[in-house]
Short mmCIF file of C-alpha atoms in Angstrom, two decimals:
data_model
loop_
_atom_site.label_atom_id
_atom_site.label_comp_id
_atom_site.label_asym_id
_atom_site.label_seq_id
_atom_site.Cartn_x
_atom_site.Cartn_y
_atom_site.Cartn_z
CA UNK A 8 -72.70 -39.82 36.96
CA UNK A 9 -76.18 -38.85 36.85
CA UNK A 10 -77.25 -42.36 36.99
CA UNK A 11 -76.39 -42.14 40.60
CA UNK A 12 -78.78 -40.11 41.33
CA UNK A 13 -81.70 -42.46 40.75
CA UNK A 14 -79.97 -45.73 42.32
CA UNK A 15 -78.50 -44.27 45.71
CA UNK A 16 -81.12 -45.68 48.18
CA UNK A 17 -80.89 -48.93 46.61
CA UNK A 18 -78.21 -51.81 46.70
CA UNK A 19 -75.29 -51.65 44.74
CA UNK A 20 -72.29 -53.73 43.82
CA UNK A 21 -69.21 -51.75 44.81
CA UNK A 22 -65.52 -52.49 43.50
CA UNK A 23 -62.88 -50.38 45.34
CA UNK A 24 -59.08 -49.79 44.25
CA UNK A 25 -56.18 -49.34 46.42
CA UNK A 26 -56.56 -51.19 49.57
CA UNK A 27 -53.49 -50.85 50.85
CA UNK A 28 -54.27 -47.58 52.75
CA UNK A 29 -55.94 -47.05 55.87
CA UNK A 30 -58.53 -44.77 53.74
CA UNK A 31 -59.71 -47.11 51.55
CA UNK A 32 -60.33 -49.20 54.21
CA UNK A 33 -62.28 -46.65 56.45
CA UNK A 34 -64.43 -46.41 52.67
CA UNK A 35 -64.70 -50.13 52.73
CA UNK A 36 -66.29 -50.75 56.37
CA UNK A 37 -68.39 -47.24 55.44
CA UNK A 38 -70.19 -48.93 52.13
CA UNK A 39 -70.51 -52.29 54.00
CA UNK A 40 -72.47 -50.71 57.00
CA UNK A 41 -74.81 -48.70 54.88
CA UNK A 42 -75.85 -51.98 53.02
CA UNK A 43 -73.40 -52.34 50.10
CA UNK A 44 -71.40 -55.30 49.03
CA UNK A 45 -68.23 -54.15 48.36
CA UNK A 46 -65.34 -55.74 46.38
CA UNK A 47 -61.42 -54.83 46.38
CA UNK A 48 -58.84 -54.98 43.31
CA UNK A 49 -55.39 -54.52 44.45
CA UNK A 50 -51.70 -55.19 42.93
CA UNK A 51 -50.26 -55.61 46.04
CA UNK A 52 -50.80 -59.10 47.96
CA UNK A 53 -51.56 -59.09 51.44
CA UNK A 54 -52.75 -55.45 51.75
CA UNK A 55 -53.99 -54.39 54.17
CA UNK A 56 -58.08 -54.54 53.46
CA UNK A 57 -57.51 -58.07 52.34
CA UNK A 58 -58.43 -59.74 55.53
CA UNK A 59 -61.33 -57.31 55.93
CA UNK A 60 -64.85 -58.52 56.50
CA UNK A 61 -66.57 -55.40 54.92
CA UNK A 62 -65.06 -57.21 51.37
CA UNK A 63 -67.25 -60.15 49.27
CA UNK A 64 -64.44 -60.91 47.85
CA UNK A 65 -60.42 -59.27 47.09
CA UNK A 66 -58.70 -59.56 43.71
CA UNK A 67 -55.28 -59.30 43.08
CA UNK A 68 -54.44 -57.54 40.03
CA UNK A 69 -51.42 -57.08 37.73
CA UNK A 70 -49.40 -53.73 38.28
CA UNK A 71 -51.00 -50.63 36.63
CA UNK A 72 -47.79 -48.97 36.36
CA UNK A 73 -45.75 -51.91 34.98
CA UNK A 74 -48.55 -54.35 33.56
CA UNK A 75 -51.06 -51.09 32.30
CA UNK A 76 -53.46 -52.73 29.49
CA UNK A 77 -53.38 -56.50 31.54
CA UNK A 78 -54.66 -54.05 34.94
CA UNK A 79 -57.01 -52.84 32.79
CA UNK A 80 -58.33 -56.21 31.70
CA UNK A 81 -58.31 -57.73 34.99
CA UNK A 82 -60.60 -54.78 36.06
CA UNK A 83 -62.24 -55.55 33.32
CA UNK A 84 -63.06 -59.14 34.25
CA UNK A 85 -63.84 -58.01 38.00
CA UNK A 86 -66.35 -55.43 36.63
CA UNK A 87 -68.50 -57.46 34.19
CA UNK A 88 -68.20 -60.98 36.53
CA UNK A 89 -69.49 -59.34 39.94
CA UNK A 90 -72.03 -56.94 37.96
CA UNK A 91 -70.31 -53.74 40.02
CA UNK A 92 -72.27 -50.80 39.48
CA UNK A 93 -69.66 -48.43 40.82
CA UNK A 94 -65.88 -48.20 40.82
CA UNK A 95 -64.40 -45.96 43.20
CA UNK A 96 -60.36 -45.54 42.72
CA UNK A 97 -58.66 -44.73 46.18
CA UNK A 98 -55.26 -43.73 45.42
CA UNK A 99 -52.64 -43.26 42.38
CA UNK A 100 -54.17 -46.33 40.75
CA UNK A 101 -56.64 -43.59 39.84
CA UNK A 102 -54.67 -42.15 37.12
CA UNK A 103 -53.79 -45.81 35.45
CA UNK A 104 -57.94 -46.33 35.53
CA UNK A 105 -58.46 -42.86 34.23
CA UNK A 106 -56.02 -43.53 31.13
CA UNK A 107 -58.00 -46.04 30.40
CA UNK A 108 -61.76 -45.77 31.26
CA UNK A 109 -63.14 -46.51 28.29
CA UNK A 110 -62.37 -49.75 28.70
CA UNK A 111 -64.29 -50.27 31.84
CA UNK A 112 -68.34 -51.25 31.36
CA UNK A 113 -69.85 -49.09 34.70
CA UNK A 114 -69.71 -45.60 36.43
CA UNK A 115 -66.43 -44.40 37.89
CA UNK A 116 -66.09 -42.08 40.37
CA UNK A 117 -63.11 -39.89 39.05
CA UNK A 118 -62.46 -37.41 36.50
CA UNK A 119 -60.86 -38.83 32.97
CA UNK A 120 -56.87 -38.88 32.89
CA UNK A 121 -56.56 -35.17 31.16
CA UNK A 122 -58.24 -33.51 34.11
CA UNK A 123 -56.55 -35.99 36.75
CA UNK A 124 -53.32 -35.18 35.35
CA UNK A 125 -53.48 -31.57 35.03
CA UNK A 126 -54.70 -31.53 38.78
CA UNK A 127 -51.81 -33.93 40.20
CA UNK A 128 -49.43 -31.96 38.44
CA UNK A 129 -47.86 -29.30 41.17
CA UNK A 130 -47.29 -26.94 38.24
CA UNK A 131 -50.79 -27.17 36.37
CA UNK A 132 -52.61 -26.69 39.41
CA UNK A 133 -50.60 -23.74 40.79
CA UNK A 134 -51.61 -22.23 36.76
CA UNK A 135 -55.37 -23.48 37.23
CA UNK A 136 -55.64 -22.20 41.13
CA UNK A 137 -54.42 -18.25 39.63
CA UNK A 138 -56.60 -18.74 36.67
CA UNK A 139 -59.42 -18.77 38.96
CA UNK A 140 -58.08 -15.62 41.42
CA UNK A 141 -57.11 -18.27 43.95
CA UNK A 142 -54.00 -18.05 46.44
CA UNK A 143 -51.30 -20.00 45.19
CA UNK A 144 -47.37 -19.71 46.40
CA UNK A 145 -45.38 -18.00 43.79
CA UNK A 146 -43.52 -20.46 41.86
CA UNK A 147 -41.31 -21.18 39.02
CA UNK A 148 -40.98 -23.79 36.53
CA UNK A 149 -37.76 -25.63 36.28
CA UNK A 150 -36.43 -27.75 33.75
CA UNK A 151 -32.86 -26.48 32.83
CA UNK A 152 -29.79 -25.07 35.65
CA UNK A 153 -30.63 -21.44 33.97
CA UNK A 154 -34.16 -21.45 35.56
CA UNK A 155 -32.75 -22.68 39.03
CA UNK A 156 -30.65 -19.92 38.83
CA UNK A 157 -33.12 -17.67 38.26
CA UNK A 158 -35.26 -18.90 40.97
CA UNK A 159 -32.41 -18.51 43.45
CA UNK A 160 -31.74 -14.74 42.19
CA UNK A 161 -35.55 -13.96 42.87
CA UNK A 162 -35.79 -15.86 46.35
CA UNK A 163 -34.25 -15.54 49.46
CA UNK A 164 -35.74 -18.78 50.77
CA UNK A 165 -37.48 -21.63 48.29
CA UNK A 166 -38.50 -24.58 48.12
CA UNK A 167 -38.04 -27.28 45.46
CA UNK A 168 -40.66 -30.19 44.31
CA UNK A 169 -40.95 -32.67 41.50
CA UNK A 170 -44.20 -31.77 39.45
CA UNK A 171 -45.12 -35.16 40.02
CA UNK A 172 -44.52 -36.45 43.64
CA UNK A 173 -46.74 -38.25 46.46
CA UNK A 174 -45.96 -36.81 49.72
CA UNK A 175 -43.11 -34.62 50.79
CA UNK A 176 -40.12 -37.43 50.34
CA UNK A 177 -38.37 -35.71 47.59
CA UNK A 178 -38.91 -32.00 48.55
CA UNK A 179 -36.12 -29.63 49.35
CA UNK A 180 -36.34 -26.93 52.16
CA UNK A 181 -33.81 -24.14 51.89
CA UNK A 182 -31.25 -26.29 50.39
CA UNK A 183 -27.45 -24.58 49.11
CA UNK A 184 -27.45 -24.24 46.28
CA UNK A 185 -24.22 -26.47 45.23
CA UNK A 186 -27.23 -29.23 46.97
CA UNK A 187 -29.60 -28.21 44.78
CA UNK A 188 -27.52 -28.23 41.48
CA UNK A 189 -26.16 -31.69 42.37
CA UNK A 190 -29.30 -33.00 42.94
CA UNK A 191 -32.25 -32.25 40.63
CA UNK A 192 -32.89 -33.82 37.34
CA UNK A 193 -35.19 -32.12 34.70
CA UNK A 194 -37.41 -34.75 33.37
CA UNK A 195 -39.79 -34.78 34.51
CA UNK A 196 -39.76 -30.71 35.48
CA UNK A 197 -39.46 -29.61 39.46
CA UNK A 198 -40.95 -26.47 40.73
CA UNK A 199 -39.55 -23.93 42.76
CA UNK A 200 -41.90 -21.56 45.10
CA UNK A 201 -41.05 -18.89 47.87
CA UNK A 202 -40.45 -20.43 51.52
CA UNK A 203 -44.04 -19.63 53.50
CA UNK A 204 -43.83 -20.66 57.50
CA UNK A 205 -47.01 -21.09 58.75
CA UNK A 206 -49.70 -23.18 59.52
CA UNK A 207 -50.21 -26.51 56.94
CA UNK A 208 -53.79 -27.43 56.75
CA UNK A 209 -55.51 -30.79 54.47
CA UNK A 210 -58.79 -31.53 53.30
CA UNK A 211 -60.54 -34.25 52.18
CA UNK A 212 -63.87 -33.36 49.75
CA UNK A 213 -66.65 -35.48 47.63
CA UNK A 214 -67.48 -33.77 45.03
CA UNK A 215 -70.20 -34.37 42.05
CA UNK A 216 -69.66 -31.88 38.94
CA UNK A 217 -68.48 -28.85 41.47
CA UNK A 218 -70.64 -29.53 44.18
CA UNK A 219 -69.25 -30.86 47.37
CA UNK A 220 -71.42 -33.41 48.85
CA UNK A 221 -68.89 -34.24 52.16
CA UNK A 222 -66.09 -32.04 53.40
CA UNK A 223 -63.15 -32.25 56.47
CA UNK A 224 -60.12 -30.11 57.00
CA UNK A 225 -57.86 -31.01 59.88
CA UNK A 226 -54.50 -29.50 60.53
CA UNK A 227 -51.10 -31.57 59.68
CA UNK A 228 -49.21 -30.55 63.04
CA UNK A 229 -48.41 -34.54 63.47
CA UNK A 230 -46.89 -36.15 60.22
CA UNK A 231 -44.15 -38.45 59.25
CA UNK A 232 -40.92 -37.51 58.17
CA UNK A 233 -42.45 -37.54 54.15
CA UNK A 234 -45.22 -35.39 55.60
CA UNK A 235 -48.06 -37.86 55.67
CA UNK A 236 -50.21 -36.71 58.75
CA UNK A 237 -50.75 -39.12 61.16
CA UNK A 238 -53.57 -37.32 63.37
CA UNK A 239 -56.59 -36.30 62.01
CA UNK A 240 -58.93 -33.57 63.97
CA UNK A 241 -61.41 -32.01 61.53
CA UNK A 242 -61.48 -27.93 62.09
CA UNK A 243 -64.10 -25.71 60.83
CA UNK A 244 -61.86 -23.19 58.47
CA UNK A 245 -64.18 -21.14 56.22
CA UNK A 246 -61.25 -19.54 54.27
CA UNK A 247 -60.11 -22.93 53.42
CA UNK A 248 -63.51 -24.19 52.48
CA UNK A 249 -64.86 -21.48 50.90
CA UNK A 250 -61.04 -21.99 48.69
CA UNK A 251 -62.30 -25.62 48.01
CA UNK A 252 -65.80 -24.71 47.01
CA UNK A 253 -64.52 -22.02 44.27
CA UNK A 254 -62.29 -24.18 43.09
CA UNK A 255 -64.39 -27.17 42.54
CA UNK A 256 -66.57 -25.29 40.88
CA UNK A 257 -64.94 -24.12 38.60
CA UNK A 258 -63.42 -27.08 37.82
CA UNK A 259 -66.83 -29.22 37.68
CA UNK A 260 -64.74 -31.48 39.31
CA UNK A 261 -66.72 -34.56 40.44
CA UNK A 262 -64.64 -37.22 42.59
CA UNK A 263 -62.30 -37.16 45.64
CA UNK A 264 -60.20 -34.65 46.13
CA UNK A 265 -57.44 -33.72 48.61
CA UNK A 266 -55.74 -29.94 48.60
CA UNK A 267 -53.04 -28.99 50.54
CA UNK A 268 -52.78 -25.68 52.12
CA UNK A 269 -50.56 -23.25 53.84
CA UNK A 270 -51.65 -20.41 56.37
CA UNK A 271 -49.13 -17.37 56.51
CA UNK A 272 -48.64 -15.99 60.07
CA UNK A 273 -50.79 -12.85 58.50
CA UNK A 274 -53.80 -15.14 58.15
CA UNK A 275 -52.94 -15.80 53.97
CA UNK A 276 -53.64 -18.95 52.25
CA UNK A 277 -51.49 -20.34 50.01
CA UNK A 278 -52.96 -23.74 48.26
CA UNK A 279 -50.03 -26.31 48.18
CA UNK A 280 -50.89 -28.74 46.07
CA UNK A 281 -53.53 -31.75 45.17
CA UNK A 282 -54.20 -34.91 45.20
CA UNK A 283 -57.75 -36.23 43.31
CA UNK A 284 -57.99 -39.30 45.34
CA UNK A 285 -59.17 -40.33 48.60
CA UNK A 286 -57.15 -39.17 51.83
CA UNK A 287 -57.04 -39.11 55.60
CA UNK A 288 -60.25 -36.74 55.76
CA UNK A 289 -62.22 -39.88 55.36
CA UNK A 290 -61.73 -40.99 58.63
CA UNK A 291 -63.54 -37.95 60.15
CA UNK A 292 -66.10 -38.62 57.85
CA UNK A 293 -66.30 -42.44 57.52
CA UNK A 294 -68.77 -42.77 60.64
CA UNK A 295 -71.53 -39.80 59.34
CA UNK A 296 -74.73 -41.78 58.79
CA UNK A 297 -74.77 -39.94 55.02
CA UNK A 298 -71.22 -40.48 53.94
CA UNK A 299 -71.80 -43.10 51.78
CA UNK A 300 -75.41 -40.92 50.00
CA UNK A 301 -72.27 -38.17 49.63
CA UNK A 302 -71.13 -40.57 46.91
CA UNK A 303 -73.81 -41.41 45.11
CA UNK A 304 -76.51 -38.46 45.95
CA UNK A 305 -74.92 -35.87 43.71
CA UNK A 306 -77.37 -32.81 45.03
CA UNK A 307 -77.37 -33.68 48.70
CA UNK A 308 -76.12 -30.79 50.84
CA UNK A 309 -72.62 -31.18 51.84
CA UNK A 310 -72.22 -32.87 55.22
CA UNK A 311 -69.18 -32.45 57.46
CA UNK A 312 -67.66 -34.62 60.49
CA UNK A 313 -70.01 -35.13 63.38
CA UNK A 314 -68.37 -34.40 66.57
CA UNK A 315 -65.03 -33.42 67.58
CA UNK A 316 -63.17 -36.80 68.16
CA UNK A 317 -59.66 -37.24 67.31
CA UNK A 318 -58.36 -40.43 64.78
CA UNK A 319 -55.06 -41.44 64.96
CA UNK A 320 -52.06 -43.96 63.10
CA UNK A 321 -51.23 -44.93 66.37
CA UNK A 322 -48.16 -47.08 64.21
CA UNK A 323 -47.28 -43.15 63.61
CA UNK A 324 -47.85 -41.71 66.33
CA UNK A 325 -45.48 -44.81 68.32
CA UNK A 326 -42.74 -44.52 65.95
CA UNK A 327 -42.46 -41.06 64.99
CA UNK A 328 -44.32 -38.66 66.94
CA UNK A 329 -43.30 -39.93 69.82
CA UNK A 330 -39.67 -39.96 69.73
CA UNK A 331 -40.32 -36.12 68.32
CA UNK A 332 -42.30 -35.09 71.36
CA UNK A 333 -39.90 -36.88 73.50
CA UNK A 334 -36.73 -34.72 72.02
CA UNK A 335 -38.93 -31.62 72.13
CA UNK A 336 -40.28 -31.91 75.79
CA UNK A 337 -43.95 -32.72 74.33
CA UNK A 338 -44.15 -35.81 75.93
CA UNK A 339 -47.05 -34.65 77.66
CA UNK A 340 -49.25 -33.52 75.25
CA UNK A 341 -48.38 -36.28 72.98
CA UNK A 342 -49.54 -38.76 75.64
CA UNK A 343 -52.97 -36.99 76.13
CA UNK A 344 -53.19 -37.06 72.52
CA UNK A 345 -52.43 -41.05 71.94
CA UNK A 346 -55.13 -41.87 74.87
CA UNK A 347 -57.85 -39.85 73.60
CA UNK A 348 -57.88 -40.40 70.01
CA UNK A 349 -58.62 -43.32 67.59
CA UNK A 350 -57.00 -45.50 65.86
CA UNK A 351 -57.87 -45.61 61.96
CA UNK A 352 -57.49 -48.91 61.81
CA UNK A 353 -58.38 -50.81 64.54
CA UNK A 354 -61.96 -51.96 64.92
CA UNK A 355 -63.07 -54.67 67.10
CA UNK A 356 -66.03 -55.38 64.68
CA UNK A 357 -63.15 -56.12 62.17
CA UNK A 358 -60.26 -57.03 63.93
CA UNK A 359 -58.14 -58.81 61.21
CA UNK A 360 -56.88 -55.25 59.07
CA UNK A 361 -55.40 -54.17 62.65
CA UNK A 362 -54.09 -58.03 63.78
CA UNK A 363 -52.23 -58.36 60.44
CA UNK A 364 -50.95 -55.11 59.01
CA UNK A 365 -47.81 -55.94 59.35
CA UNK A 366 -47.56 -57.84 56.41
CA UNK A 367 -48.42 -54.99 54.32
CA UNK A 368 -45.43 -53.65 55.69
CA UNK A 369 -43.35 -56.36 55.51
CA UNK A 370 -43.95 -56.59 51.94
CA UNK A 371 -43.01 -52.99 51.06
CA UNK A 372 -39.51 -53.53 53.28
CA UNK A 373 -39.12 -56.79 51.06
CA UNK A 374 -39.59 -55.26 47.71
CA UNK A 375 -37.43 -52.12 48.98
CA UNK A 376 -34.65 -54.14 49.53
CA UNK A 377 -34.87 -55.94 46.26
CA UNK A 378 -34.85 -52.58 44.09
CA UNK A 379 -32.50 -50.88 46.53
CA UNK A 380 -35.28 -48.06 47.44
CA UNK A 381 -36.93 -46.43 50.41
CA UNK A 382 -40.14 -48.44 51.93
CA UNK A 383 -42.35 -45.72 50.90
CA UNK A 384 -40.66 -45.54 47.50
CA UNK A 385 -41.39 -49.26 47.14
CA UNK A 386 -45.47 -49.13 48.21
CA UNK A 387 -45.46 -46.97 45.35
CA UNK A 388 -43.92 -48.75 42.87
CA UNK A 389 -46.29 -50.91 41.23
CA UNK A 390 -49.15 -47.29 40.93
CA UNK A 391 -47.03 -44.03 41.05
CA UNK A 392 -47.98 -41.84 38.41
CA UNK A 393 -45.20 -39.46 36.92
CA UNK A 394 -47.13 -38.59 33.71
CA UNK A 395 -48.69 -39.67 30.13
CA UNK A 396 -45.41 -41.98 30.04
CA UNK A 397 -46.27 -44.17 32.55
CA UNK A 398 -49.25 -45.23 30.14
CA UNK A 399 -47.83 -44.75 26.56
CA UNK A 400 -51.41 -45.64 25.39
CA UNK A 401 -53.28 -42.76 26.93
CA UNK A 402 -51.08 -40.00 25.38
#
């Protein structure tokens, strides 16, 4: 990606992926007010960056997951008839374009499927993050009963998790374990890793070939019931960055990148797990006046959020951290909260993404009811990644 390095004061032609979160659309408005012109490919119609005026122009693309090599030639097409310079993947799309990047005639901004993979992967990274004398729960592979077993003879308290899973909505805290026999499946794998209580921590870092150009790390004390946080408050944590810094380094990593991480009551960290795309740290970031130059000026010194304001899913915050803070006599504090932060997605400069959200929404409770899944199964459908065999070509 060294040709960035020449061309990052100048004009380019952007093409983002995976518009239907509020990050990529924070990444959207962020290019368009520094002067780029920035265009969308997305599987899912109606998302919600569609209506966005930071876009030229939105294409809808076949299914990566479902539809892998016809994606890939609709990107393709986008790529070589709007001359983009730069494609930027925003969520698990990332691993369908990293499967097959060859394909694709410009730069892209993420690492090729091997290293994506072996990142995403709760197992690989716990393996790479001890490799490199960082703090990692202890954890156990398990792909037969005779390792659960094992894992409940060496634990008082665990925790289970696919090695491939978005969010917390398949986890399992402290379950029996007649649950926990009756329950998991072995392909692919799950992990199991000691119970930690403590404090859970994200970040959000733009990296270029281990160097972090842009950094935030904001606590996850408000999140949905699959453990998506829904308030974002950048913290400085040097323990955590000085984690992030190792890590990417010796990696080389170059990209977005998310980790997850866990503070013991005895000041610990324990990295959770990863996510090589772009997350809710951008929306501390989004509004720096050198965001954008963090993706495409690989040596610029890192920047971090300016100021101390709070940003908010104030859909969130109104249907789930409300009624929480209601049944545990926070009403209070939640209320301060909701009137002095804001919201991701509402901006009066670009009103639209805010006015018609809901049919992002809609279209997820549509296609859940069709398939006979959860709504956040179903806006996940068409891009989750569960390894090489969602993309038989790439093995």
């Amino acid at each position: 990606m060294n040709i960035l390095l020449s061309r990052y004061n100048m004009q380019m032609n952007i093409l983002l992926t995976g518009g239907r979160t509020p990050a990529v659309l924070a990444l959207a408005r962020a290019f368009r007010r520094a002067g780029q012109t920035v265009f969308m490919a997305e599987s899912l119609r109606g998302h919600l960056s569609q209506p966005s005026n930071a876009l030229q122009a939105s294409f809808v693309v076949p299914a990566p997951r479902q539809n892998h090599e016809a994606f890939l030639v609709a990107l393709n097409r986008i790529i070589a008839g709007n001359r983009i310079d730069l494609l930027i993947p925003g969520g698990e799309e990332i691993f369908h374009i990293g499967a097959g990047r060859e394909q694709l005639p410009c730069v892209i901004f993420a690492e090729p499927i091997n290293k994506l993979d072996h990142l995403y992967n709760r197992w690989h990274f716990v393996i790479n993050a001890i490799e490199n004398d960082l703090y990692a729960p202890e954890t156990m592979l398990i792909n037969s009963h005779d390792n659960l077993l094992q894992a409940y003879a060496h634990w008082r308290g665990l925790i289970f998790k696919p090695v491939y899973s978005r969010l917390a909505s398949r986890t399992m805290v402290l379950p029996p374990l007649k649950k926990a026999l009756s329950t998991l499946k072995y392909d692919p794998p799950w992990i199991a890793q000691e119970y930690i209580e403590g404090q859970r921590y994200s970040t959000y870092s733009v990296c270029h070939n281990g160097h972090i150009t842009a950094h935030a790390t904001y606590p996850c004390s408000v999140r949905t019931r699959e453990g998506a946080p829904i308030l974002f408050e950048h913290v400085e944590h040097h323990a955590i960055f000085r984690w992030v810094k190792t890590f990417v380094q010796r990696n080389r990593f170059s990209g977005q990148i998310s980790i997850d991480f866990m503070e013991a009551a005895n000041r610990q960290l324990f990295a959770l797990e990863c996510l090589p795309y772009a997350a809710g740290g951008v929306h501390l970031l989004a509004s720096h006046p050198q965001f954008v130059e963090a993706f495409l000026n690989p040596v610029m010194n890192c920047i971090t959020p300016p100021g101390d304001r709070a940003h908010m899913l104030s859909g969130g915050m109104l249907s789930e951290a409300l009624p929480a803070s209601l049944a545990s006599g926070g009403f209070r504090q939640w209320l301060k909260t909701f009137l002095t932060s804001d919201d991701v997605i509402l901006d009066f400069r670009d009103p639209l993404p805010f006015l018609l959200q809901f049919r992002g929404i809609l279209a997820h409770r549509i296609l859940a009811w069709k398939h006979g899944i959860t709504p956040l199964e179903a806006s996940r459908l068409d891009i989750e990644w569960t390894g090489a065999a969602d993309t038989p070509t790439a093995v």
